[in-house]
Amino acid sequence: MGERENAVPAVEEMTSVTTYADVAAVLNSLAVRQALHHDRALKQEFGPTPSDEFLGESLLSLHGDEHFNRRRLESRLFTKPSRAQLELDVVWPALHRLLQRSQGTSTDLMVFSRLVLIRVSGAVVGLAPIEDLETADRLRSLAEDMFLANGVRYLTENQDEITRRGLESRDAFRREFYAPAVRALTVQDAPDHGGLLSLLAEKPDTVSSEVMFREAILFLIASSTTTTNALPHAIWDAERWFARHPDERAAMSEFAFCRLIATEALRLHPPVPRLLRRSTEPMTLPSGLKLRAGEFLALDLISSSQDPDVFGEDAGEFNPLRALQKGVWPFGFAFGGGAHMCIGRTLVLGDGGTREDETEPQGLFPRFLRELYKAGMRLDAERSPTRREGTEKNEYVEFPVAFGTAA
Ligand code: HEM
């Protein structure tokens, strides 16, 4: 295969956008398009990208009206009743069962939370309900392989091996989970699992069958790994903060406080170090940085979410009680921003009008934190957490915790 004249520059060679105001301006601009996942225009110019195999023509790679229309349709998955169903009927019982079983034991929080949260992913996509640990673990491991392979550009080693495994897992996901769920949609009187597949099947003109498959992959990987990866960061940072503010620990019984912990941890530990974009017109950013048309941009989510002009001189530190300027996202750009801002944000954190009532959806992240602390979770004194190596992403591989009555 001949080399293309045009090539997308390596991430390190892209123009780095680092301040809060500049990143906000880029994300909110209509003259900027996705660049990690190529839309049609980028594909024509630069050819395919590794993530096309997983997310090509999915919501994340669309632009303009096409994106707006599909997003409007899929937002229905996140209405308050839908979020209540996912949080209260899918997550809460599974979380309780696992917490009961874990009393008095030490466990890896990564495995624990994945096993619960993968059920949400299955339900959002519209797969058959996941009843047993084995199935939950199988789907979790397929989702994780695809997640890693999709972000192969962030990896610093083993890229070929990870891509190969990701593709194998994609095919296994299709065979074992996706195809049976799609088949069920066509069988009269078969149970309708709802979710994305049911929504798209009602509007057959929206997407082709292959795009529907990749949309399912997007929702699966975007929902399953992100919250699981964010949880240990929140607990680690909160524990260090409680060591200096012991009186605040009791507030973990309140959803509102758990939400502050979750939000502050997301600000400091976004799921990816950068979002990639490409400008389609010349523009000048608030800092005075001038962009040419066609320039590739690496939006630095870490520095922009720790911008001292916005979050104060202690922006790099964990402080869930930090005072915020009006109009600033408390989680920085952990959920992105603008048209592609995470569609699952309110499922993760709840919405602004949430009351302190456990029978209402509070957000998966605050709910998880509250229930873990209520069950007396503490860091395992015998085993230290380990982090993933060979990636720029800041992720835990293992996060040992112990359950029992809190000391
Ligand atoms: C802590 C949890 C989560 C974090 C930190 C997170 C982060 C993000 C970020 C940064 C983006 C923007 C990507 C870009 O602009 O290039 C995004 C988009 C998206 N997220 Fe999330 N996410 C989380 C949970 C979820 C959940 C639970 C779901 C679904 C149930 C979900 C579904 C999506 C989808 C479908 C998009 C694409 C939206 C679009 O392109 O319009 N995410 N997420």
Short mmCIF file of C-alpha atoms and ligand atoms in Angstrom, two decimals:
data_model
loop_
_atom_site.label_atom_id
_atom_site.label_comp_id
_atom_site.label_asym_id
_atom_site.label_seq_id
_atom_site.Cartn_x
_atom_site.Cartn_y
_atom_site.Cartn_z
CA MET A 1 0.00 0.00 0.00
CA GLY A 2 1.47 3.37 -1.03
CA GLU A 3 2.17 6.02 1.60
CA ARG A 4 -0.37 8.84 1.64
CA GLU A 5 1.05 12.28 1.00
CA ASN A 6 -1.00 13.68 3.83
CA ALA A 7 -0.59 12.21 7.24
CA VAL A 8 -2.17 13.16 10.53
CA PRO A 9 0.72 14.49 12.65
CA ALA A 10 1.77 12.58 15.76
CA VAL A 11 0.01 13.85 18.87
CA GLU A 12 3.26 15.45 20.11
CA GLU A 13 3.49 17.49 16.90
CA MET A 14 -0.05 18.89 17.12
CA THR A 15 -0.65 22.40 18.45
CA SER A 16 -1.14 22.10 22.18
CA VAL A 17 -4.05 24.05 23.68
CA THR A 18 -3.54 24.33 27.41
CA THR A 19 -5.66 26.99 29.14
CA TYR A 20 -9.25 26.60 30.31
CA ALA A 21 -10.49 29.50 28.18
CA ASP A 22 -8.73 28.28 25.04
CA VAL A 23 -9.94 24.70 25.38
CA ALA A 24 -13.50 25.96 26.00
CA ALA A 25 -13.29 28.16 22.88
CA VAL A 26 -12.12 25.24 20.72
CA LEU A 27 -14.71 22.80 22.04
CA ASN A 28 -17.53 25.30 21.55
CA SER A 29 -16.48 26.34 18.05
CA LEU A 30 -18.42 25.10 15.03
CA ALA A 31 -15.22 25.50 12.98
CA VAL A 32 -13.56 22.57 14.73
CA ARG A 33 -14.02 18.86 14.06
CA GLN A 34 -13.08 15.60 15.76
CA ALA A 35 -9.62 14.29 14.89
CA LEU A 36 -9.03 11.13 16.94
CA HIS A 37 -12.03 9.47 15.32
CA HIS A 38 -12.10 10.55 11.68
CA ASP A 39 -15.31 11.85 10.19
CA ARG A 40 -15.89 11.45 6.45
CA ALA A 41 -13.97 14.61 5.53
CA LEU A 42 -10.89 13.58 7.49
CA LYS A 43 -11.08 10.06 6.18
CA GLN A 44 -11.12 11.29 2.59
CA GLU A 45 -8.07 13.44 3.19
CA PHE A 46 -6.04 11.24 5.51
CA GLY A 47 -7.40 7.73 5.22
CA PRO A 48 -8.61 5.56 8.07
CA THR A 49 -7.49 5.71 11.68
CA PRO A 50 -7.24 2.75 14.09
CA SER A 51 -10.38 3.78 15.94
CA ASP A 52 -12.52 3.59 12.74
CA GLU A 53 -12.72 -0.17 13.20
CA PHE A 54 -14.52 0.45 16.48
CA LEU A 55 -16.15 3.86 16.25
CA GLY A 56 -16.29 4.83 12.56
CA GLU A 57 -19.43 6.92 11.86
CA SER A 58 -20.55 6.58 15.46
CA LEU A 59 -21.91 9.62 17.29
CA LEU A 60 -18.45 10.64 18.45
CA SER A 61 -17.12 10.99 14.91
CA LEU A 62 -20.06 12.94 13.44
CA HIS A 63 -20.23 16.68 12.83
CA GLY A 64 -22.82 19.42 12.37
CA ASP A 65 -26.47 18.55 11.69
CA GLU A 66 -25.78 14.83 11.38
CA HIS A 67 -24.30 14.83 14.87
CA PHE A 68 -27.04 17.06 16.27
CA ASN A 69 -29.86 14.86 14.97
CA ARG A 70 -28.39 11.59 16.12
CA ARG A 71 -27.49 13.06 19.50
CA ARG A 72 -31.00 14.40 19.98
CA LEU A 73 -32.44 10.95 19.33
CA GLU A 74 -29.97 9.19 21.65
CA SER A 75 -30.39 11.72 24.47
CA ARG A 76 -33.66 9.88 25.17
CA LEU A 77 -31.57 7.19 26.83
CA PHE A 78 -30.70 9.67 29.59
CA THR A 79 -34.03 11.15 30.64
CA LYS A 80 -34.60 11.17 34.41
CA PRO A 81 -36.83 8.04 34.33
CA SER A 82 -34.23 6.19 32.24
CA ARG A 83 -31.46 7.20 34.62
CA ALA A 84 -33.60 6.16 37.58
CA GLN A 85 -34.12 2.74 36.01
CA LEU A 86 -30.39 2.26 35.35
CA GLU A 87 -29.26 3.47 38.74
CA LEU A 88 -32.00 2.10 40.99
CA ASP A 89 -33.00 -1.12 39.21
CA VAL A 90 -29.75 -2.18 37.57
CA VAL A 91 -26.90 -0.81 39.69
CA TRP A 92 -28.25 -0.58 43.22
CA PRO A 93 -29.32 -4.23 43.68
CA ALA A 94 -26.11 -5.56 42.07
CA LEU A 95 -24.01 -3.24 44.22
CA HIS A 96 -25.80 -4.35 47.38
CA ARG A 97 -25.44 -8.04 46.61
CA LEU A 98 -21.73 -7.65 46.00
CA LEU A 99 -21.25 -5.49 49.10
CA GLN A 100 -22.99 -8.06 51.26
CA ARG A 101 -20.79 -10.78 49.87
CA SER A 102 -17.67 -8.67 50.44
CA GLN A 103 -18.25 -7.92 54.12
CA GLY A 104 -15.20 -8.82 56.17
CA THR A 105 -13.07 -9.48 53.08
CA SER A 106 -10.45 -7.67 51.08
CA THR A 107 -11.10 -7.22 47.36
CA ASP A 108 -9.88 -5.43 44.25
CA LEU A 109 -12.14 -2.42 43.74
CA MET A 110 -11.40 -2.42 40.00
CA VAL A 111 -12.90 -5.89 39.54
CA PHE A 112 -15.71 -5.12 41.98
CA SER A 113 -16.86 -1.93 40.27
CA ARG A 114 -16.46 -3.29 36.76
CA LEU A 115 -18.70 -6.21 37.60
CA VAL A 116 -21.43 -3.83 38.71
CA LEU A 117 -21.00 -1.08 36.13
CA ILE A 118 -20.76 -3.37 33.12
CA ARG A 119 -24.45 -4.14 33.77
CA VAL A 120 -25.23 -0.47 33.13
CA SER A 121 -23.34 -0.62 29.86
CA GLY A 122 -25.27 -3.72 28.83
CA ALA A 123 -28.57 -2.05 29.73
CA VAL A 124 -27.71 1.24 27.96
CA VAL A 125 -26.82 -0.65 24.79
CA GLY A 126 -29.86 -2.93 25.08
CA LEU A 127 -28.15 -6.29 25.55
CA ALA A 128 -29.88 -9.12 27.43
CA PRO A 129 -29.75 -8.40 31.20
CA ILE A 130 -26.53 -9.64 32.75
CA GLU A 131 -27.41 -11.98 35.60
CA ASP A 132 -24.21 -13.78 36.50
CA LEU A 133 -20.65 -12.77 37.31
CA GLU A 134 -19.17 -14.85 34.51
CA THR A 135 -21.16 -13.03 31.80
CA ALA A 136 -20.47 -9.67 33.44
CA ASP A 137 -16.77 -10.43 33.46
CA ARG A 138 -16.77 -11.62 29.84
CA LEU A 139 -18.45 -8.44 28.59
CA ARG A 140 -16.19 -6.34 30.79
CA SER A 141 -13.04 -7.90 29.36
CA LEU A 142 -14.25 -7.51 25.73
CA ALA A 143 -15.16 -3.87 26.40
CA GLU A 144 -11.79 -3.23 27.96
CA ASP A 145 -9.86 -4.73 25.03
CA MET A 146 -11.84 -2.55 22.60
CA PHE A 147 -11.36 0.54 24.78
CA LEU A 148 -7.60 0.05 24.84
CA ALA A 149 -7.35 -0.67 21.12
CA ASN A 150 -9.52 2.32 20.26
CA GLY A 151 -7.16 4.65 22.12
CA VAL A 152 -4.02 2.96 20.77
CA ARG A 153 -2.57 6.36 19.91
CA TYR A 154 -2.17 7.10 23.58
CA LEU A 155 -0.19 3.93 24.18
CA THR A 156 3.55 4.00 24.24
CA GLU A 157 4.13 0.26 23.67
CA ASN A 158 2.55 -2.98 22.31
CA GLN A 159 0.33 -1.10 19.86
CA ASP A 160 0.07 -3.96 17.32
CA GLU A 161 -0.72 -6.59 19.91
CA ILE A 162 -3.36 -4.38 21.54
CA THR A 163 -4.99 -3.60 18.19
CA ARG A 164 -5.12 -7.32 17.32
CA ARG A 165 -6.70 -8.20 20.66
CA GLY A 166 -9.18 -5.32 20.33
CA LEU A 167 -10.33 -6.58 16.92
CA GLU A 168 -10.71 -10.12 18.18
CA SER A 169 -12.76 -8.87 21.11
CA ARG A 170 -14.90 -6.78 18.78
CA ASP A 171 -15.77 -9.91 16.79
CA ALA A 172 -16.46 -11.87 19.96
CA PHE A 173 -18.69 -9.06 21.24
CA ARG A 174 -20.67 -9.23 18.01
CA ARG A 175 -21.12 -13.01 18.22
CA GLU A 176 -21.81 -13.41 21.91
CA PHE A 177 -23.75 -10.29 22.89
CA TYR A 178 -24.69 -8.02 20.03
CA ALA A 179 -26.09 -10.47 17.47
CA PRO A 180 -28.45 -12.21 19.97
CA ALA A 181 -29.76 -8.79 21.13
CA VAL A 182 -30.39 -7.65 17.55
CA ARG A 183 -32.05 -10.96 16.71
CA ALA A 184 -34.37 -10.56 19.70
CA LEU A 185 -35.52 -7.25 18.26
CA THR A 186 -36.89 -9.00 15.20
CA VAL A 187 -38.68 -11.82 17.03
CA GLN A 188 -42.26 -11.13 17.95
CA ASP A 189 -42.96 -11.38 21.69
CA ALA A 190 -39.23 -11.61 22.49
CA PRO A 191 -38.40 -9.40 25.49
CA ASP A 192 -37.44 -5.89 24.44
CA HIS A 193 -34.32 -4.93 26.38
CA GLY A 194 -34.80 -1.26 25.52
CA GLY A 195 -31.66 0.85 25.29
CA LEU A 196 -29.80 2.07 22.25
CA LEU A 197 -30.52 -0.90 19.98
CA SER A 198 -34.25 -0.68 20.50
CA LEU A 199 -34.13 3.09 19.93
CA LEU A 200 -32.21 2.75 16.67
CA ALA A 201 -34.33 -0.18 15.50
CA GLU A 202 -37.41 2.06 15.78
CA LYS A 203 -35.79 4.45 13.27
CA PRO A 204 -34.26 2.12 10.71
CA ASP A 205 -33.31 5.02 8.40
CA THR A 206 -30.98 6.59 10.98
CA VAL A 207 -28.03 4.25 10.60
CA SER A 208 -26.89 1.21 8.59
CA SER A 209 -26.53 -2.11 10.42
CA GLU A 210 -22.74 -1.75 10.60
CA VAL A 211 -22.97 1.76 12.01
CA MET A 212 -25.52 0.51 14.54
CA PHE A 213 -22.94 -2.08 15.62
CA ARG A 214 -20.24 0.57 16.04
CA GLU A 215 -22.67 2.84 17.90
CA ALA A 216 -23.23 -0.06 20.30
CA ILE A 217 -19.44 -0.35 20.74
CA LEU A 218 -19.22 3.40 21.45
CA PHE A 219 -21.86 3.25 24.17
CA LEU A 220 -20.39 0.07 25.59
CA ILE A 221 -16.82 1.30 25.95
CA ALA A 222 -17.67 4.92 26.77
CA SER A 223 -19.86 3.82 29.65
CA SER A 224 -18.06 0.86 31.15
CA THR A 225 -14.46 1.84 31.67
CA THR A 226 -14.73 5.55 32.40
CA THR A 227 -16.55 5.45 35.73
CA THR A 228 -14.64 2.36 36.85
CA ASN A 229 -11.34 4.11 36.17
CA ALA A 230 -12.42 7.31 37.91
CA LEU A 231 -13.59 5.66 41.17
CA PRO A 232 -10.19 4.71 42.64
CA HIS A 233 -8.84 8.19 41.93
CA ALA A 234 -11.68 9.68 43.94
CA ILE A 235 -11.13 7.29 46.85
CA TRP A 236 -7.36 7.75 46.88
CA ASP A 237 -7.59 11.55 46.79
CA ALA A 238 -10.44 11.63 49.31
CA GLU A 239 -8.54 9.41 51.75
CA ARG A 240 -5.47 11.66 51.63
CA TRP A 241 -7.72 14.67 52.10
CA PHE A 242 -9.58 13.06 55.03
CA ALA A 243 -6.20 12.46 56.70
CA ARG A 244 -5.91 16.26 56.89
CA HIS A 245 -9.65 16.92 57.41
CA PRO A 246 -10.83 13.99 59.58
CA ASP A 247 -14.10 15.69 60.54
CA GLU A 248 -15.26 15.74 56.90
CA ARG A 249 -15.30 11.94 56.53
CA ALA A 250 -18.79 11.69 58.03
CA ALA A 251 -20.12 13.75 55.10
CA MET A 252 -19.65 10.71 52.84
CA SER A 253 -23.13 9.70 54.00
CA GLU A 254 -24.49 12.57 51.84
CA PHE A 255 -24.87 12.24 48.09
CA ALA A 256 -24.13 15.94 47.65
CA PHE A 257 -20.73 15.62 49.31
CA CYS A 258 -19.93 12.39 47.43
CA ARG A 259 -20.75 14.33 44.25
CA LEU A 260 -18.19 17.00 45.19
CA ILE A 261 -15.57 14.29 45.77
CA ALA A 262 -16.38 12.67 42.41
CA THR A 263 -16.33 15.97 40.55
CA GLU A 264 -13.03 17.14 42.00
CA ALA A 265 -11.40 13.77 41.26
CA LEU A 266 -12.64 13.91 37.66
CA ARG A 267 -11.17 17.41 37.29
CA LEU A 268 -7.74 16.18 38.38
CA HIS A 269 -7.91 12.81 36.58
CA PRO A 270 -9.72 13.11 33.25
CA PRO A 271 -10.26 9.80 31.41
CA VAL A 272 -7.86 10.74 28.60
CA PRO A 273 -4.96 13.20 28.69
CA ARG A 274 -6.08 15.00 25.54
CA LEU A 275 -8.92 15.38 23.10
CA LEU A 276 -7.88 15.78 19.47
CA ARG A 277 -9.52 18.25 17.11
CA ARG A 278 -8.86 19.94 13.77
CA SER A 279 -9.75 23.53 12.91
CA THR A 280 -11.56 24.09 9.61
CA GLU A 281 -11.15 27.89 9.60
CA PRO A 282 -8.53 30.29 10.96
CA MET A 283 -9.34 31.41 14.48
CA THR A 284 -7.79 33.32 17.37
CA LEU A 285 -8.17 31.84 20.85
CA PRO A 286 -8.72 33.95 24.01
CA SER A 287 -4.99 33.68 24.91
CA GLY A 288 -4.12 35.22 21.52
CA LEU A 289 -3.01 31.87 20.06
CA LYS A 290 -3.69 31.99 16.29
CA LEU A 291 -4.82 28.82 14.54
CA ARG A 292 -4.65 28.17 10.82
CA ALA A 293 -7.39 26.34 8.96
CA GLY A 294 -6.63 22.62 8.95
CA GLU A 295 -4.45 22.74 12.06
CA PHE A 296 -4.49 19.67 14.33
CA LEU A 297 -5.04 20.48 17.97
CA ALA A 298 -4.27 18.50 21.11
CA LEU A 299 -6.51 19.86 23.85
CA ASP A 300 -4.65 19.29 27.08
CA LEU A 301 -7.35 18.21 29.54
CA ILE A 302 -4.97 18.06 32.47
CA SER A 303 -3.43 21.54 32.31
CA SER A 304 -6.70 23.23 31.24
CA SER A 305 -8.62 21.57 34.08
CA GLN A 306 -5.94 22.76 36.51
CA ASP A 307 -5.69 26.29 35.16
CA PRO A 308 -4.84 28.51 38.18
CA ASP A 309 -6.62 31.50 36.59
CA VAL A 310 -9.86 29.55 36.86
CA PHE A 311 -9.42 27.11 39.74
CA GLY A 312 -7.04 29.18 41.92
CA GLU A 313 -3.42 28.86 42.98
CA ASP A 314 -4.08 25.41 44.51
CA ALA A 315 -5.63 24.16 41.25
CA GLY A 316 -3.37 21.09 41.20
CA GLU A 317 -4.55 19.97 44.62
CA PHE A 318 -7.60 17.98 45.62
CA ASN A 319 -10.07 20.20 47.43
CA PRO A 320 -13.73 19.17 47.13
CA LEU A 321 -14.76 22.36 48.95
CA ARG A 322 -13.05 24.67 46.45
CA ALA A 323 -14.96 27.85 45.58
CA LEU A 324 -15.70 28.02 41.86
CA GLN A 325 -16.18 30.94 39.50
CA LYS A 326 -19.61 31.18 37.91
CA GLY A 327 -20.01 29.37 34.60
CA VAL A 328 -17.01 27.08 35.12
CA TRP A 329 -17.40 23.30 34.86
CA PRO A 330 -16.41 22.01 38.33
CA PHE A 331 -14.99 18.86 36.69
CA GLY A 332 -12.91 20.88 34.20
CA PHE A 333 -12.99 19.11 30.83
CA ALA A 334 -13.24 15.54 32.13
CA PHE A 335 -16.48 15.21 30.12
CA GLY A 336 -15.19 17.22 27.16
CA GLY A 337 -17.37 20.19 26.17
CA GLY A 338 -19.44 21.70 23.37
CA ALA A 339 -21.42 19.52 20.97
CA HIS A 340 -19.63 16.27 21.86
CA MET A 341 -19.75 16.75 25.62
CA CYS A 342 -20.34 13.40 27.29
CA ILE A 343 -23.95 12.33 26.75
CA GLY A 344 -23.77 10.16 29.90
CA ARG A 345 -22.71 12.98 32.27
CA THR A 346 -26.00 13.22 34.17
CA LEU A 347 -26.10 9.43 34.51
CA VAL A 348 -22.65 9.61 36.10
CA LEU A 349 -23.07 12.68 38.34
CA GLY A 350 -26.82 13.33 38.53
CA ASP A 351 -28.42 16.59 37.44
CA GLY A 352 -28.45 19.97 39.13
CA GLY A 353 -31.90 19.54 40.68
CA THR A 354 -31.12 16.35 42.60
CA ARG A 355 -32.51 16.18 46.17
CA GLU A 356 -30.91 14.18 48.98
CA ASP A 357 -33.25 11.24 48.48
CA GLU A 358 -31.89 7.75 47.91
CA THR A 359 -34.91 6.69 45.87
CA GLU A 360 -34.05 9.31 43.22
CA PRO A 361 -31.23 8.98 40.69
CA GLN A 362 -28.18 10.61 42.26
CA GLY A 363 -25.59 9.73 39.66
CA LEU A 364 -23.72 6.42 39.51
CA PHE A 365 -20.50 7.89 40.83
CA PRO A 366 -21.90 9.58 44.01
CA ARG A 367 -24.12 6.52 44.58
CA PHE A 368 -21.16 4.17 44.37
CA LEU A 369 -19.04 6.28 46.72
CA ARG A 370 -21.80 6.61 49.27
CA GLU A 371 -22.58 2.89 49.31
CA LEU A 372 -18.91 1.89 49.52
CA TYR A 373 -18.27 4.19 52.47
CA LYS A 374 -21.50 3.14 54.13
CA ALA A 375 -20.27 -0.47 53.92
CA GLY A 376 -17.13 0.54 55.82
CA MET A 377 -14.75 0.39 52.85
CA ARG A 378 -11.14 1.33 53.60
CA LEU A 379 -7.84 1.06 51.75
CA ASP A 380 -6.28 -2.36 52.21
CA ALA A 381 -3.38 -1.85 54.65
CA GLU A 382 -1.63 -5.01 53.34
CA ARG A 383 -1.60 -4.31 49.60
CA SER A 384 -0.85 -1.09 47.67
CA PRO A 385 -2.68 -0.09 44.49
CA THR A 386 -0.86 -0.59 41.16
CA ARG A 387 -1.09 1.61 38.08
CA ARG A 388 -1.15 0.70 34.40
CA GLU A 389 2.20 1.07 32.67
CA GLY A 390 2.96 1.78 29.02
CA THR A 391 0.23 4.39 28.60
CA GLU A 392 -0.06 8.10 29.13
CA LYS A 393 -3.46 7.52 30.67
CA ASN A 394 -3.46 7.62 34.42
CA GLU A 395 -5.21 4.36 35.34
CA TYR A 396 -5.16 1.87 38.17
CA VAL A 397 -4.83 -1.82 37.37
CA GLU A 398 -5.50 -3.01 40.89
CA PHE A 399 -6.97 -1.09 43.83
CA PRO A 400 -7.20 -3.30 46.92
CA VAL A 401 -9.79 -2.30 49.51
CA ALA A 402 -11.20 -4.00 52.60
CA PHE A 403 -14.79 -4.09 53.79
CA GLY A 404 -16.03 -4.25 57.31
CA THR A 405 -17.07 -1.92 60.05
CA ALA A 406 -15.05 1.27 59.61
CA ALA A 407 -12.54 1.87 62.40
C1 HEM B 1 -16.81 9.17 34.57
C2 HEM B 1 -17.46 8.79 33.50
C3 HEM B 1 -17.29 9.39 32.13
C4 HEM B 1 -16.36 10.26 31.64
C5 HEM B 1 -15.20 10.91 32.41
C6 HEM B 1 -16.66 10.49 30.24
C7 HEM B 1 -15.93 11.32 29.41
C8 HEM B 1 -16.30 11.63 28.11
C9 HEM B 1 -15.60 12.59 27.26
C10 HEM B 1 -14.33 13.34 27.62
C11 HEM B 1 -16.28 12.66 26.08
C12 HEM B 1 -15.98 13.60 24.91
C13 HEM B 1 -15.06 12.98 23.88
C14 HEM B 1 -14.72 13.97 22.77
O1 HEM B 1 -15.26 15.07 22.72
O2 HEM B 1 -13.88 13.64 21.94
C15 HEM B 1 -17.39 11.73 26.17
C16 HEM B 1 -18.29 11.50 25.16
C17 HEM B 1 -19.24 10.51 25.21
N1 HEM B 1 -19.58 9.74 26.31
FE1 HEM B 1 -18.77 9.84 28.14
N2 HEM B 1 -17.76 9.74 29.91
C18 HEM B 1 -18.19 9.07 31.02
C19 HEM B 1 -19.28 8.22 31.12
C20 HEM B 1 -20.12 7.93 30.09
C21 HEM B 1 -21.29 7.07 30.19
C22 HEM B 1 -21.76 6.40 31.49
C23 HEM B 1 -21.83 6.98 28.94
C24 HEM B 1 -23.03 6.22 28.44
C25 HEM B 1 -23.84 5.55 29.18
C26 HEM B 1 -21.01 7.79 28.06
C27 HEM B 1 -21.23 7.95 26.71
C28 HEM B 1 -20.56 8.86 25.92
C29 HEM B 1 -20.86 9.06 24.51
C30 HEM B 1 -21.87 8.27 23.69
C31 HEM B 1 -20.04 10.10 24.07
C32 HEM B 1 -20.02 10.72 22.67
C33 HEM B 1 -20.88 11.96 22.68
C34 HEM B 1 -20.86 12.73 21.37
O3 HEM B 1 -19.93 12.58 20.58
O4 HEM B 1 -21.82 13.50 21.15
N3 HEM B 1 -20.00 8.35 28.79
N4 HEM B 1 -17.40 11.14 27.41
#
